[in-house]
mmCIF file of C-alpha atoms and ligand atoms in Angstrom:
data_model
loop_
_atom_site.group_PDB
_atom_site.id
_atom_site.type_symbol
_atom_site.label_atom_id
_atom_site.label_comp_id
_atom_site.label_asym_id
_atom_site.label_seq_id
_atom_site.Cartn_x
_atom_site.Cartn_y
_atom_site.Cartn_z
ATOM 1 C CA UNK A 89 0.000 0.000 0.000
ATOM 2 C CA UNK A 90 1.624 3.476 -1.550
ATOM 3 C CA UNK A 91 0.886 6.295 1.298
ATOM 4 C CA UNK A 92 2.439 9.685 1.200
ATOM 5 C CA UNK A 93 2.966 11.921 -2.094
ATOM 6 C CA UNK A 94 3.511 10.627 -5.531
ATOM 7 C CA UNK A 95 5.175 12.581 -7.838
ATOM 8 C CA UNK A 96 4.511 11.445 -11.682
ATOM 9 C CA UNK A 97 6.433 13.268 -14.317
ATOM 10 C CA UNK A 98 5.297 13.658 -17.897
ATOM 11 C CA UNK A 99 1.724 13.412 -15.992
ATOM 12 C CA UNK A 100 0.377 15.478 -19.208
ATOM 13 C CA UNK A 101 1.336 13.193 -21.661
ATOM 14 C CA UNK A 102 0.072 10.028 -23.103
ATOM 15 C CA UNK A 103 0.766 6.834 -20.950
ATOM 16 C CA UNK A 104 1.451 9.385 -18.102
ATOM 17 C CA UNK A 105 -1.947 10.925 -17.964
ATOM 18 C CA UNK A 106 -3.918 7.966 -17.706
ATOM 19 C CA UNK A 107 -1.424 6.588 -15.038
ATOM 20 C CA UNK A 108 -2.802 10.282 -13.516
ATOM 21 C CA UNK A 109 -6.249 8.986 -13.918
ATOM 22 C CA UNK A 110 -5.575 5.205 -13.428
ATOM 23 C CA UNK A 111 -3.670 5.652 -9.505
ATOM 24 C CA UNK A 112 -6.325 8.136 -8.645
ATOM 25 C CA UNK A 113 -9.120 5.946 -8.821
ATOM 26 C CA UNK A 114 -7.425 3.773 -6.472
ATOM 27 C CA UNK A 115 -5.334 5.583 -4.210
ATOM 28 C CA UNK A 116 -8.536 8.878 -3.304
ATOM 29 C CA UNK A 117 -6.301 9.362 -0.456
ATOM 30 C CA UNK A 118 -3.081 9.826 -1.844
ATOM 31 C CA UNK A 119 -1.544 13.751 -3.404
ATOM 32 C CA UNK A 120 -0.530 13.340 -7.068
ATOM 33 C CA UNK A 121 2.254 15.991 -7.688
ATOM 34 C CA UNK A 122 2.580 16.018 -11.975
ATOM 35 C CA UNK A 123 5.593 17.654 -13.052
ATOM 36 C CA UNK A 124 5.575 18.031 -16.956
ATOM 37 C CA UNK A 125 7.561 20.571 -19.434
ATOM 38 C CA UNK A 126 4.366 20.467 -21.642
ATOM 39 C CA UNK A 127 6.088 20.484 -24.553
ATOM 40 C CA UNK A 128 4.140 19.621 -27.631
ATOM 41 C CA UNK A 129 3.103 16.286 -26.730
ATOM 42 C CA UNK A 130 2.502 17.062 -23.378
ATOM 43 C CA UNK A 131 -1.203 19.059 -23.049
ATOM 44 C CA UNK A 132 -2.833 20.069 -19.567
ATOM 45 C CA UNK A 133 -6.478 19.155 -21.304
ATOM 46 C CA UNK A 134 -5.200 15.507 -20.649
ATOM 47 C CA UNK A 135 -5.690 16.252 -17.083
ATOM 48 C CA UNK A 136 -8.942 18.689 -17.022
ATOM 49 C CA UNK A 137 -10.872 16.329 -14.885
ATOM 50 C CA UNK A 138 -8.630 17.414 -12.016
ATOM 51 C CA UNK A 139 -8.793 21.158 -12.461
ATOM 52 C CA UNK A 140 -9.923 22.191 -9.042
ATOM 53 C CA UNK A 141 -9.469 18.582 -7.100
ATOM 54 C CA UNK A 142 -7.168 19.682 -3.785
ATOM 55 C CA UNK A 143 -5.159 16.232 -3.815
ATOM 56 C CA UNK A 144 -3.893 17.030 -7.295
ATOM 57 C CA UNK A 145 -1.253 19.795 -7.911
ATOM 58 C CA UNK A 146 0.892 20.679 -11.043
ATOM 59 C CA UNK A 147 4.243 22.157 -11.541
ATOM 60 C CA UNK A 148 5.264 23.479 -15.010
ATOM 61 C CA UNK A 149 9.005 22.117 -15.435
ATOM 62 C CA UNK A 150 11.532 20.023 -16.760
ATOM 63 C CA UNK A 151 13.140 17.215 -15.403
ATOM 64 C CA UNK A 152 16.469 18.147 -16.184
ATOM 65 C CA UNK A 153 15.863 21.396 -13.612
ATOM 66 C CA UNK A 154 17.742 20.428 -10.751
ATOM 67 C CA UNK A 155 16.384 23.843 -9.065
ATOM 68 C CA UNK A 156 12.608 22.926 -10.189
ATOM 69 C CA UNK A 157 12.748 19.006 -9.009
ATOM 70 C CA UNK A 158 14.391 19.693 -5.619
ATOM 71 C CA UNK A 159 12.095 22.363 -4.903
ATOM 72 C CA UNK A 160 8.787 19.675 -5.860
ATOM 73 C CA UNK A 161 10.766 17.174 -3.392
ATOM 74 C CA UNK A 162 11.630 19.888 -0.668
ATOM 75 C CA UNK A 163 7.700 21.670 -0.479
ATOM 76 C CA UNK A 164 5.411 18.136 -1.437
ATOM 77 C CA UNK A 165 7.119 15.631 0.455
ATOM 78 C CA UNK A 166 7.520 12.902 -2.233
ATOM 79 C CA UNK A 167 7.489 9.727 -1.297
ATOM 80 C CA UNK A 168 6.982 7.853 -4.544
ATOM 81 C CA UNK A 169 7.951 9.138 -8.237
ATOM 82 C CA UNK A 170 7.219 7.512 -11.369
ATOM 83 C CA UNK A 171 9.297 8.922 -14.143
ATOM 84 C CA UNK A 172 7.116 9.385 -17.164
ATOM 85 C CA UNK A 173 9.067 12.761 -18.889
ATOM 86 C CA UNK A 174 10.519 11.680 -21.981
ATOM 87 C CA UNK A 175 10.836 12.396 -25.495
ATOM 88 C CA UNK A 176 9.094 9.342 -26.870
ATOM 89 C CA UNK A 177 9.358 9.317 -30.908
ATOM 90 C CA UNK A 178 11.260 7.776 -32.656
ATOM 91 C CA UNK A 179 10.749 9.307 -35.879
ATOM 92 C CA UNK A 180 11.934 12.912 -34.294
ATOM 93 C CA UNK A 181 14.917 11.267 -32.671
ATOM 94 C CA UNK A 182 15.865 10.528 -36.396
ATOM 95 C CA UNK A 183 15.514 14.203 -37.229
ATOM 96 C CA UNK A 184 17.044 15.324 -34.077
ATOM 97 C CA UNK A 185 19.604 12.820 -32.486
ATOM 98 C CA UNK A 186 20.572 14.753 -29.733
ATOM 99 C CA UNK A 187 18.105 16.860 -28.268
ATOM 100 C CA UNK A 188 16.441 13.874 -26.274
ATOM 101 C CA UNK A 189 19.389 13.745 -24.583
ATOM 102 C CA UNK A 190 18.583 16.380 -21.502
ATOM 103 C CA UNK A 191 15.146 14.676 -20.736
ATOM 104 C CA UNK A 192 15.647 10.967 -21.524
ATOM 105 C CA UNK A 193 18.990 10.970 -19.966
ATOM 106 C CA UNK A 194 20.466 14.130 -17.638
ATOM 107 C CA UNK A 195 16.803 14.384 -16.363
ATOM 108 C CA UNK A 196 16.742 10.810 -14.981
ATOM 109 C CA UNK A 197 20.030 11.211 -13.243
ATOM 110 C CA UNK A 198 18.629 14.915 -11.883
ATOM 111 C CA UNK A 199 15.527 12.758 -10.875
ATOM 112 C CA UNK A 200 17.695 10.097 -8.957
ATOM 113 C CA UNK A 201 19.669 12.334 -7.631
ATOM 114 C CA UNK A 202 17.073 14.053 -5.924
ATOM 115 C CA UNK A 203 14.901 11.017 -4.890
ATOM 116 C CA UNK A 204 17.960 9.785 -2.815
ATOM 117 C CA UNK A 205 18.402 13.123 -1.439
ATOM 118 C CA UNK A 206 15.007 13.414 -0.011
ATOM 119 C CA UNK A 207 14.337 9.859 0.419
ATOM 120 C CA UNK A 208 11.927 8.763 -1.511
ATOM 121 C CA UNK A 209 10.475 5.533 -0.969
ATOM 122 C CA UNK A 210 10.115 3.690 -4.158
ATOM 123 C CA UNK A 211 10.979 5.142 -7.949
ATOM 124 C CA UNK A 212 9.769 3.858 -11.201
ATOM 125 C CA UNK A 213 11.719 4.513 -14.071
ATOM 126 C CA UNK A 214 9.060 4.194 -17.493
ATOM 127 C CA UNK A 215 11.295 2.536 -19.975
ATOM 128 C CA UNK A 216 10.467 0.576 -23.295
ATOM 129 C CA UNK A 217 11.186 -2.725 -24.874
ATOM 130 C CA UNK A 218 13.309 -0.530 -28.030
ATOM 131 C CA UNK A 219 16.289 -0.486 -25.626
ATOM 132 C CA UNK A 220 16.635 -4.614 -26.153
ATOM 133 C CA UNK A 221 16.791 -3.194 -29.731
ATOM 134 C CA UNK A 222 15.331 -6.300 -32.813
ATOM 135 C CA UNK A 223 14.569 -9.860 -32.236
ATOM 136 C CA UNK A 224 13.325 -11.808 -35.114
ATOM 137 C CA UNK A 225 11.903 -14.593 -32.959
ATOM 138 C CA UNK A 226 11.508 -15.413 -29.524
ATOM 139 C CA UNK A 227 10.829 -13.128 -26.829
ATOM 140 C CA UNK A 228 13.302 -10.627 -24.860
ATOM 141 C CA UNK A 229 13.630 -11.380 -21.283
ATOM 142 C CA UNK A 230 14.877 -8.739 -19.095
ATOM 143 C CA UNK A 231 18.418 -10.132 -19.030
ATOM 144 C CA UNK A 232 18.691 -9.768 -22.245
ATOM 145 C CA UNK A 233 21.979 -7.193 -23.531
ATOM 146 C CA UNK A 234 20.603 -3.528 -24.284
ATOM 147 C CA UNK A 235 21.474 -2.948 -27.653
ATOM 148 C CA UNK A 236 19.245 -0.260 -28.955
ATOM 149 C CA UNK A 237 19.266 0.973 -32.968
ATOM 150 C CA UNK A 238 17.898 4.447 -32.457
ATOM 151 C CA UNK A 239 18.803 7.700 -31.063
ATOM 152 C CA UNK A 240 15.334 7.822 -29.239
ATOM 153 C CA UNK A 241 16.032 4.129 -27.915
ATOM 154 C CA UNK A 242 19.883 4.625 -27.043
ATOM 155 C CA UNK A 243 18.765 7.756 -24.961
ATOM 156 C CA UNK A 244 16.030 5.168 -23.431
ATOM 157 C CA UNK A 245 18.687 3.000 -22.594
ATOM 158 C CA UNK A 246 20.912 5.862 -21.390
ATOM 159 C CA UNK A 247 18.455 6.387 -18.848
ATOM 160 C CA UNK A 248 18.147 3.380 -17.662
ATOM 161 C CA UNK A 249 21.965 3.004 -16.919
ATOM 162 C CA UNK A 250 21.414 5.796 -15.347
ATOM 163 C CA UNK A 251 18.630 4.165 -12.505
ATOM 164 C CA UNK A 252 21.493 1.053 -12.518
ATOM 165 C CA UNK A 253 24.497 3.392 -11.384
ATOM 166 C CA UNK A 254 22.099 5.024 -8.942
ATOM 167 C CA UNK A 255 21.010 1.894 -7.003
ATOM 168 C CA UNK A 256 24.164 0.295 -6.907
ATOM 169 C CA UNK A 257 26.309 3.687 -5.667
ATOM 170 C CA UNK A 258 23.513 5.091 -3.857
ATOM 171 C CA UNK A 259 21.380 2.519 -3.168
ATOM 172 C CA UNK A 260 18.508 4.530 -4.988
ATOM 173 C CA UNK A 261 15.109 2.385 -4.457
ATOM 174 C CA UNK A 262 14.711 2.607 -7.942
ATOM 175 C CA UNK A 263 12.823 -0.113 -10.704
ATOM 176 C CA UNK A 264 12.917 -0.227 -14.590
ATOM 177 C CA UNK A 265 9.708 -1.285 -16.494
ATOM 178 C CA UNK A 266 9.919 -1.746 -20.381
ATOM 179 C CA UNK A 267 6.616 -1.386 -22.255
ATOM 180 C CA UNK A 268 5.821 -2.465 -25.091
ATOM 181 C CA UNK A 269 3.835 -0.335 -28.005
ATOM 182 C CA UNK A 270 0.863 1.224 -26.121
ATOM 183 C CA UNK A 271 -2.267 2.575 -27.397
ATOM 184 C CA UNK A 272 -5.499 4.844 -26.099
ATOM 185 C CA UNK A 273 -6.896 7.575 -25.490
ATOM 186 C CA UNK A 274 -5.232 10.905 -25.899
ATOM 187 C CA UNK A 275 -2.416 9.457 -27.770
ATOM 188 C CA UNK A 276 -0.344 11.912 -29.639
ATOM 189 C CA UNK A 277 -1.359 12.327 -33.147
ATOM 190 C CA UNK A 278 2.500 10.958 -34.615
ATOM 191 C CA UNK A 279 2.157 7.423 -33.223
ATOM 192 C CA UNK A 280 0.783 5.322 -35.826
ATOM 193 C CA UNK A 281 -2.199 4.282 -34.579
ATOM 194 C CA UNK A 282 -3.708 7.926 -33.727
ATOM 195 C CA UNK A 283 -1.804 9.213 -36.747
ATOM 196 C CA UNK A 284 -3.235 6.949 -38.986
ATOM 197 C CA UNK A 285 -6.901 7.074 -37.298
ATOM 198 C CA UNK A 286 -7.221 11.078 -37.591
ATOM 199 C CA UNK A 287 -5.815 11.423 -41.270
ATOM 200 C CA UNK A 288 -8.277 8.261 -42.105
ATOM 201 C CA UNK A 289 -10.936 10.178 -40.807
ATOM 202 C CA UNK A 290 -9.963 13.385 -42.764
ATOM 203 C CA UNK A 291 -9.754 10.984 -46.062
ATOM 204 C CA UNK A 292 -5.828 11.886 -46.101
ATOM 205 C CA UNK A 293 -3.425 8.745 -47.300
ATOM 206 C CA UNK A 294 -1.545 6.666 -44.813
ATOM 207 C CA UNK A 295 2.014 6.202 -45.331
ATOM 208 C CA UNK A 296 3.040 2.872 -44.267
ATOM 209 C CA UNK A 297 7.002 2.916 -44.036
ATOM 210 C CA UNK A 298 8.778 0.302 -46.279
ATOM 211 C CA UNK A 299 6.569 -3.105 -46.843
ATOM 212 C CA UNK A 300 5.122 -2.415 -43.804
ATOM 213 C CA UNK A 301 5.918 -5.734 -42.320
ATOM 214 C CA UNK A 302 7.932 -5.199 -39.190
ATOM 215 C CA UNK A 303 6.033 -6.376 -36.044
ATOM 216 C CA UNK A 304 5.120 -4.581 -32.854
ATOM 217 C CA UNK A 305 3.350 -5.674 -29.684
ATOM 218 C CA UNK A 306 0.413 -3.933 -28.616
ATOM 219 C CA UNK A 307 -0.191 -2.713 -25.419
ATOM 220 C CA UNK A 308 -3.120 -1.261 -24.133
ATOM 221 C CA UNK A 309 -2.664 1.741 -22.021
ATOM 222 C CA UNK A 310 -4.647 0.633 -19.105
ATOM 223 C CA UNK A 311 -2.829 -2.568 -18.898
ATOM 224 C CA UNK A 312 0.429 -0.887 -19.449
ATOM 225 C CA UNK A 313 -0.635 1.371 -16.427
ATOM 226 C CA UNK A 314 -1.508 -1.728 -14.084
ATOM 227 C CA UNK A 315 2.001 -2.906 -14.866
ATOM 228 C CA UNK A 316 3.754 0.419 -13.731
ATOM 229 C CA UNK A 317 1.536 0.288 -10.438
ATOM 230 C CA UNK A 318 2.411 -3.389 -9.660
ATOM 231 C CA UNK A 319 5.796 -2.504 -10.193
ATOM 232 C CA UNK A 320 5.855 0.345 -8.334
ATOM 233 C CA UNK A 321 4.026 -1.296 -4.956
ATOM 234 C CA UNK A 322 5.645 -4.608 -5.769
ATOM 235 C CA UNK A 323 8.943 -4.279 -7.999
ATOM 236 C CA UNK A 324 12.301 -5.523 -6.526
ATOM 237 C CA UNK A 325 14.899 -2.413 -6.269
ATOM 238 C CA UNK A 326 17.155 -2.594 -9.258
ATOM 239 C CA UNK A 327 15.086 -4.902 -11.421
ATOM 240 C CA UNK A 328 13.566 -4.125 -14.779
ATOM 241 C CA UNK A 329 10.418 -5.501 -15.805
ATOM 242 C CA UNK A 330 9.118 -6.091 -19.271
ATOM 243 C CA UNK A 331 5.412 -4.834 -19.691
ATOM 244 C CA UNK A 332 3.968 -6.190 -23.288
ATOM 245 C CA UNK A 333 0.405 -7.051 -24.125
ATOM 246 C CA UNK A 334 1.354 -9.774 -26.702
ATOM 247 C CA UNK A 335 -0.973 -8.900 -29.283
ATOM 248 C CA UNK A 336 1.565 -8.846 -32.148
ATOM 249 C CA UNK A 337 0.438 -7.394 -35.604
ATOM 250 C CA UNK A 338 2.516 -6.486 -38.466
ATOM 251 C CA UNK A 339 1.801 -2.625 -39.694
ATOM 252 C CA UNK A 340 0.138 -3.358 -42.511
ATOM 253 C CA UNK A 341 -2.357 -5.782 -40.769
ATOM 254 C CA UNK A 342 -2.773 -3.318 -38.233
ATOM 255 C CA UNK A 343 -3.813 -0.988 -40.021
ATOM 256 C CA UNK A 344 -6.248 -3.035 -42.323
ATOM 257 C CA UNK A 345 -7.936 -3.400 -38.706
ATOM 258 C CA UNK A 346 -7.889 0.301 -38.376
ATOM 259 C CA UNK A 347 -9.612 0.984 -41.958
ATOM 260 C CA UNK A 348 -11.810 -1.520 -41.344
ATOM 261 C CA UNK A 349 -13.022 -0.158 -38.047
ATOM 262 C CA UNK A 350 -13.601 2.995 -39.649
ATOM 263 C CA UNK A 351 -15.138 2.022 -42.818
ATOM 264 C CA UNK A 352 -12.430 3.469 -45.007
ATOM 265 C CA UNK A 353 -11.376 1.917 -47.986
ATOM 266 C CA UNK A 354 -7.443 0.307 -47.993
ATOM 267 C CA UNK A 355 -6.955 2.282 -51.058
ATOM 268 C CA UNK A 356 -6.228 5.088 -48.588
ATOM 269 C CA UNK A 357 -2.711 3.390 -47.905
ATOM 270 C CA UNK A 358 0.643 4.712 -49.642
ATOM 271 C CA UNK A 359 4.120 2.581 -49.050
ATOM 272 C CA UNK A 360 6.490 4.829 -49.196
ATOM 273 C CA UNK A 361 10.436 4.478 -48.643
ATOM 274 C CA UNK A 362 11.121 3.824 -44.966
ATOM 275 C CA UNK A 363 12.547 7.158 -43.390
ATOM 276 C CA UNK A 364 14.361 5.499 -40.724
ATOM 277 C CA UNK A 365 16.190 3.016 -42.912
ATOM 278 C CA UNK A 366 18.482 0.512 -41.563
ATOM 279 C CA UNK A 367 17.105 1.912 -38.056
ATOM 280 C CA UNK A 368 13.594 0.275 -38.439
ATOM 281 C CA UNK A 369 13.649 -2.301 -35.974
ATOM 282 C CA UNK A 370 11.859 -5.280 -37.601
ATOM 283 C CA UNK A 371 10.288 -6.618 -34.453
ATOM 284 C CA UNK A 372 9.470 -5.828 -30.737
ATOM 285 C CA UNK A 373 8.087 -9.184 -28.797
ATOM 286 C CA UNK A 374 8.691 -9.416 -24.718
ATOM 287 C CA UNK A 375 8.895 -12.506 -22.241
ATOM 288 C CA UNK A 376 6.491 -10.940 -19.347
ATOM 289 C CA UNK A 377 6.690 -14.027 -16.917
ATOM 290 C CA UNK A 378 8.968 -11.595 -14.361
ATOM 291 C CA UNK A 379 5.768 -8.840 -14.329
ATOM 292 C CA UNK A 380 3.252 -12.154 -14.004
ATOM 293 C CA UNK A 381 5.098 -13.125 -10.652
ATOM 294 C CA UNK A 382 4.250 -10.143 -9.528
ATOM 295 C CA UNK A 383 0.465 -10.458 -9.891
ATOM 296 C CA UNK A 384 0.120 -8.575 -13.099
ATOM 297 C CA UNK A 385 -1.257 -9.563 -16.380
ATOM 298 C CA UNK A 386 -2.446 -7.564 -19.163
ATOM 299 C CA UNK A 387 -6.350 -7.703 -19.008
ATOM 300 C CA UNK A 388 -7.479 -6.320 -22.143
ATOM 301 C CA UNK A 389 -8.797 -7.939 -25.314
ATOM 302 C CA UNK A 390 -7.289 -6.373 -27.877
ATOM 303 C CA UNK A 391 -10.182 -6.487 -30.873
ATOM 304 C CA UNK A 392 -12.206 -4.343 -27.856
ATOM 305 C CA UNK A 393 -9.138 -2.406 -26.733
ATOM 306 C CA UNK A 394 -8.238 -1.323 -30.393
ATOM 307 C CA UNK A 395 -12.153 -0.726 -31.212
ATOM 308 C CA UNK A 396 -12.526 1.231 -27.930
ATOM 309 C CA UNK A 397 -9.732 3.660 -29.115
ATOM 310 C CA UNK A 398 -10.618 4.220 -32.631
ATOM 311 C CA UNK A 399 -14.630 5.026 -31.347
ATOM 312 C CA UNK A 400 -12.360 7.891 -28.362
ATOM 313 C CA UNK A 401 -10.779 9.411 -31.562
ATOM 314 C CA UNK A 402 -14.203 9.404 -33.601
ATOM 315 C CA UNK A 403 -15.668 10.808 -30.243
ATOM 316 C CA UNK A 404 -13.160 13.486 -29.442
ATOM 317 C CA UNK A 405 -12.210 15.376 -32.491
ATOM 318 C CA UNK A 406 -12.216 18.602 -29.777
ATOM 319 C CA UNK A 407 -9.270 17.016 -28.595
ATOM 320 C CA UNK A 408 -6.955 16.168 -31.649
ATOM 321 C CA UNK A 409 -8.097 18.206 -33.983
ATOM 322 C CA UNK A 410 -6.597 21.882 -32.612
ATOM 323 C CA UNK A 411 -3.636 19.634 -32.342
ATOM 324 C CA UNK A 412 -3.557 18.505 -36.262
ATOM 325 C CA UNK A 413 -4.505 22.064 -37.066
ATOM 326 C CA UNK A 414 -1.858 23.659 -35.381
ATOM 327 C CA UNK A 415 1.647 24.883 -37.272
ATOM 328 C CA UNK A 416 4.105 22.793 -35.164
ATOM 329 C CA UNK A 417 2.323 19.589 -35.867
ATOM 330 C CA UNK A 418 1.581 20.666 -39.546
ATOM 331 C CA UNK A 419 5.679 22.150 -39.741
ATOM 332 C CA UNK A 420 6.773 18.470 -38.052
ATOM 333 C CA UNK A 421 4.503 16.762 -40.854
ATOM 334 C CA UNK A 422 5.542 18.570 -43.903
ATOM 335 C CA UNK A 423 9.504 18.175 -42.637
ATOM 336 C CA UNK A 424 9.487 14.066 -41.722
ATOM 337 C CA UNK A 425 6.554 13.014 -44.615
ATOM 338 C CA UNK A 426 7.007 15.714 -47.642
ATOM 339 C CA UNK A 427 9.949 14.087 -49.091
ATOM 340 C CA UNK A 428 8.021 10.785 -49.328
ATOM 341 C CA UNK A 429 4.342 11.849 -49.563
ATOM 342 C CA UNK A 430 4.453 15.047 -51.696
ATOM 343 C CA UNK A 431 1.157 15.395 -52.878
ATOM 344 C CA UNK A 432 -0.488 13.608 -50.801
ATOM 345 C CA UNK A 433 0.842 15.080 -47.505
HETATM 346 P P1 LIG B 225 5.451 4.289 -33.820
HETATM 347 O O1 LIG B 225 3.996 4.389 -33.489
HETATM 348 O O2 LIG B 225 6.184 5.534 -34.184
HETATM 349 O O3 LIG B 225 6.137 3.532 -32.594
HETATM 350 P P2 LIG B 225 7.622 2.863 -32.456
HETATM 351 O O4 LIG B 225 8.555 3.522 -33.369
HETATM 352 O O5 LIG B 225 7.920 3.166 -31.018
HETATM 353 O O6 LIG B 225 7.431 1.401 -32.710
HETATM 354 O O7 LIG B 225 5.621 3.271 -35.008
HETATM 355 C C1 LIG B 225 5.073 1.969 -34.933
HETATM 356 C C2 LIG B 225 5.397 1.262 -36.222
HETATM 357 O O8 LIG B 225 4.680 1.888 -37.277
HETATM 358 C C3 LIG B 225 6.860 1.335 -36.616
HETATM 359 O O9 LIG B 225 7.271 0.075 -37.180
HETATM 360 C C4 LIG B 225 6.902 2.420 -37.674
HETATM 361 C C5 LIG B 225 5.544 2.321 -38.317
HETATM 362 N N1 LIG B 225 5.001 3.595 -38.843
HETATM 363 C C6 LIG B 225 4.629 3.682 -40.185
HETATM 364 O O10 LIG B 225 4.729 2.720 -40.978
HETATM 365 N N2 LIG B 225 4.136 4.883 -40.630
HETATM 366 C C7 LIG B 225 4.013 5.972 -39.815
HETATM 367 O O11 LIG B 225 3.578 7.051 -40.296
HETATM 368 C C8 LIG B 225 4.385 5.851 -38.431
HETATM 369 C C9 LIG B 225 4.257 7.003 -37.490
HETATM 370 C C10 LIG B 225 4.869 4.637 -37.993
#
């Protein structure tokens, strides 16, 4: 049983804001402290349902801030962090390689750092299965070598050597958890699955990268959220734990589904050359027995996890559409799919 503060950074972004939701409706005793840069995938209207509640409180801020995150620790008494900030895309990393660096790297050792300071009681790191880097059969297990194949995944896996050094010379109470491709509600429009489901709804083409037969595991983000707080009440200090729903689909097949769901015709799709070239892994797939001896399994079907998120997306166009709209997203679009799309960007 968690009691005290919990602090959970990038608390207005994807995975991290329905973690916001997901501990709150268990823990209605317990302060949630969100730190979060809100940089462009991070967006306070992930939170709104909180706006006035007296247990919740957020802090503008980056990770990397020592001055910021010891201040949080100093004034909210933190007694339980779960380290959501990130930059999470891949396809950015490729365009910039090193300005993940300060928040998927320095800010996990700035985190640390101040978590041993104030004593905290228990830290999750958020991970993902990239830093294991391509298997083209069988399943990673968590002692598997880190050999990521991206800049986003190699500053992943900077992190995490970064929670390793910190338990073993500080003795940091500190877990890893790897997920594996997750998918929900208020998803950033880049991912595939809500990039794919908005411009199908707006009738725009799809462009599937390569032959569109690399694999991923999909994770739903309530499961993916029941792992974190399993670890987190459960999780031995220094361990990592993969996290995966194993539901894997190849692109193309997933997004057949997607179409399908939506009634648009597979005409829509366009194969175009892969933009991360030799950096595509081919396929995620995790060994999740470590998580399962911990009590945690993911619940979710997937045909009624995936169905459940395309009808949110079809529901909330008052959520991703200001986002589609807006120059940075359209600037980030036009740079990464142009090249390859042209006409039918
Ligand atoms: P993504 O959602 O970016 O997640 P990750 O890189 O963490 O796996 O991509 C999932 C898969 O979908 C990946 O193999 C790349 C592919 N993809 C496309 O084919 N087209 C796209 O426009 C995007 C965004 C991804």
């Amino acid at each position: 049983m968690v009691t005290g503060s919990i602090l959970i950074t990038g608390g207005a972004g994807f995975i991290g804001s329905n973690f916001v939701r997901y501990w709150a409706e268990r823990h209605p005793d317990q302060r949630i402290i969100v730190l979060d840069a809100l940089t462009y995938a991070g967006n306070l209207a992930n939170l709104s349902e909180f706006d006035g509640d007296a247990r919740f409180r957020f802090y503008p801020g980056r990770i990397e801030d020592p001055t910021v995150v010891s201040g949080i620790f100093r004034c909210e008494k933190v007694t339980h962090v779960v380290n959501f900030a990130a930059e999470s895309h891949n396809d950015r990393s490729m365009l910039d390689p090193t300005g993940l660096i300060g928040s998927n790297v320095t800010g996990v050792s700035v985190l640390l750092e101040a978590a041993s300071r104030y004593g905290v009681e228990r830290f999750v790191h958020v991970s993902t299965d990239e830093v294991y880097g391509q298997i083209h059969s069988g399943l990673f297990r968590e002692d598997d070598p880190l050999l990521p194949r991206t800049p986003y995944s190699a500053g992943k896996a900077g992190g995490e050597m970064q929670v390793r050094a910190h338990v073993i010379a500080f003795g940091t109470p500190a877990m890893v958890t790897r997920g594996s491709n997750t998918f929900g509600p208020y998803q950033y429009p880049e991912k595939i699955l809500p990039f794919f489901i908005t411009r199908a709804l707006d009738g725009k083409a799809l462009p599937l990268y390569g032959d569109g037969r690399q694999v991923r595991d999909w994770l739903f983000v309530e499961d993916h959220c029941a792992g974190i707080a399993v670890v987190l009440e459960k999780g031995q200090k220094g361990e990592a734990y993969n996290i995966g729903g194993g539901n894997e689909f190849t692109n193309a097949d997933l997004t057949r589904r997607v179409l399908g769901l939506l009634g648009k015709p597979e005409s829509l799709i366009r194969h175009i050359p892969d933009p991360r070239g030799a950096a595509h892994d081919a396929r995620y797939a995790l060994d999740t027995a470590k998580a399962a001896a911990l009590g945690w399994s993911p619940g979710a079907d997937f045909d009624d996890a995936l169905e459940a998120t395309v009808r949110w997306y079809v529901d909330h166009p008052s959520w991703w559409r200001p986002i589609v709209e807006s120059e940075p997203y359209q600037a980030y679009i036009r740079r990464y799919y142009g090249p390859t799309l042209g006409a039918d960007l």
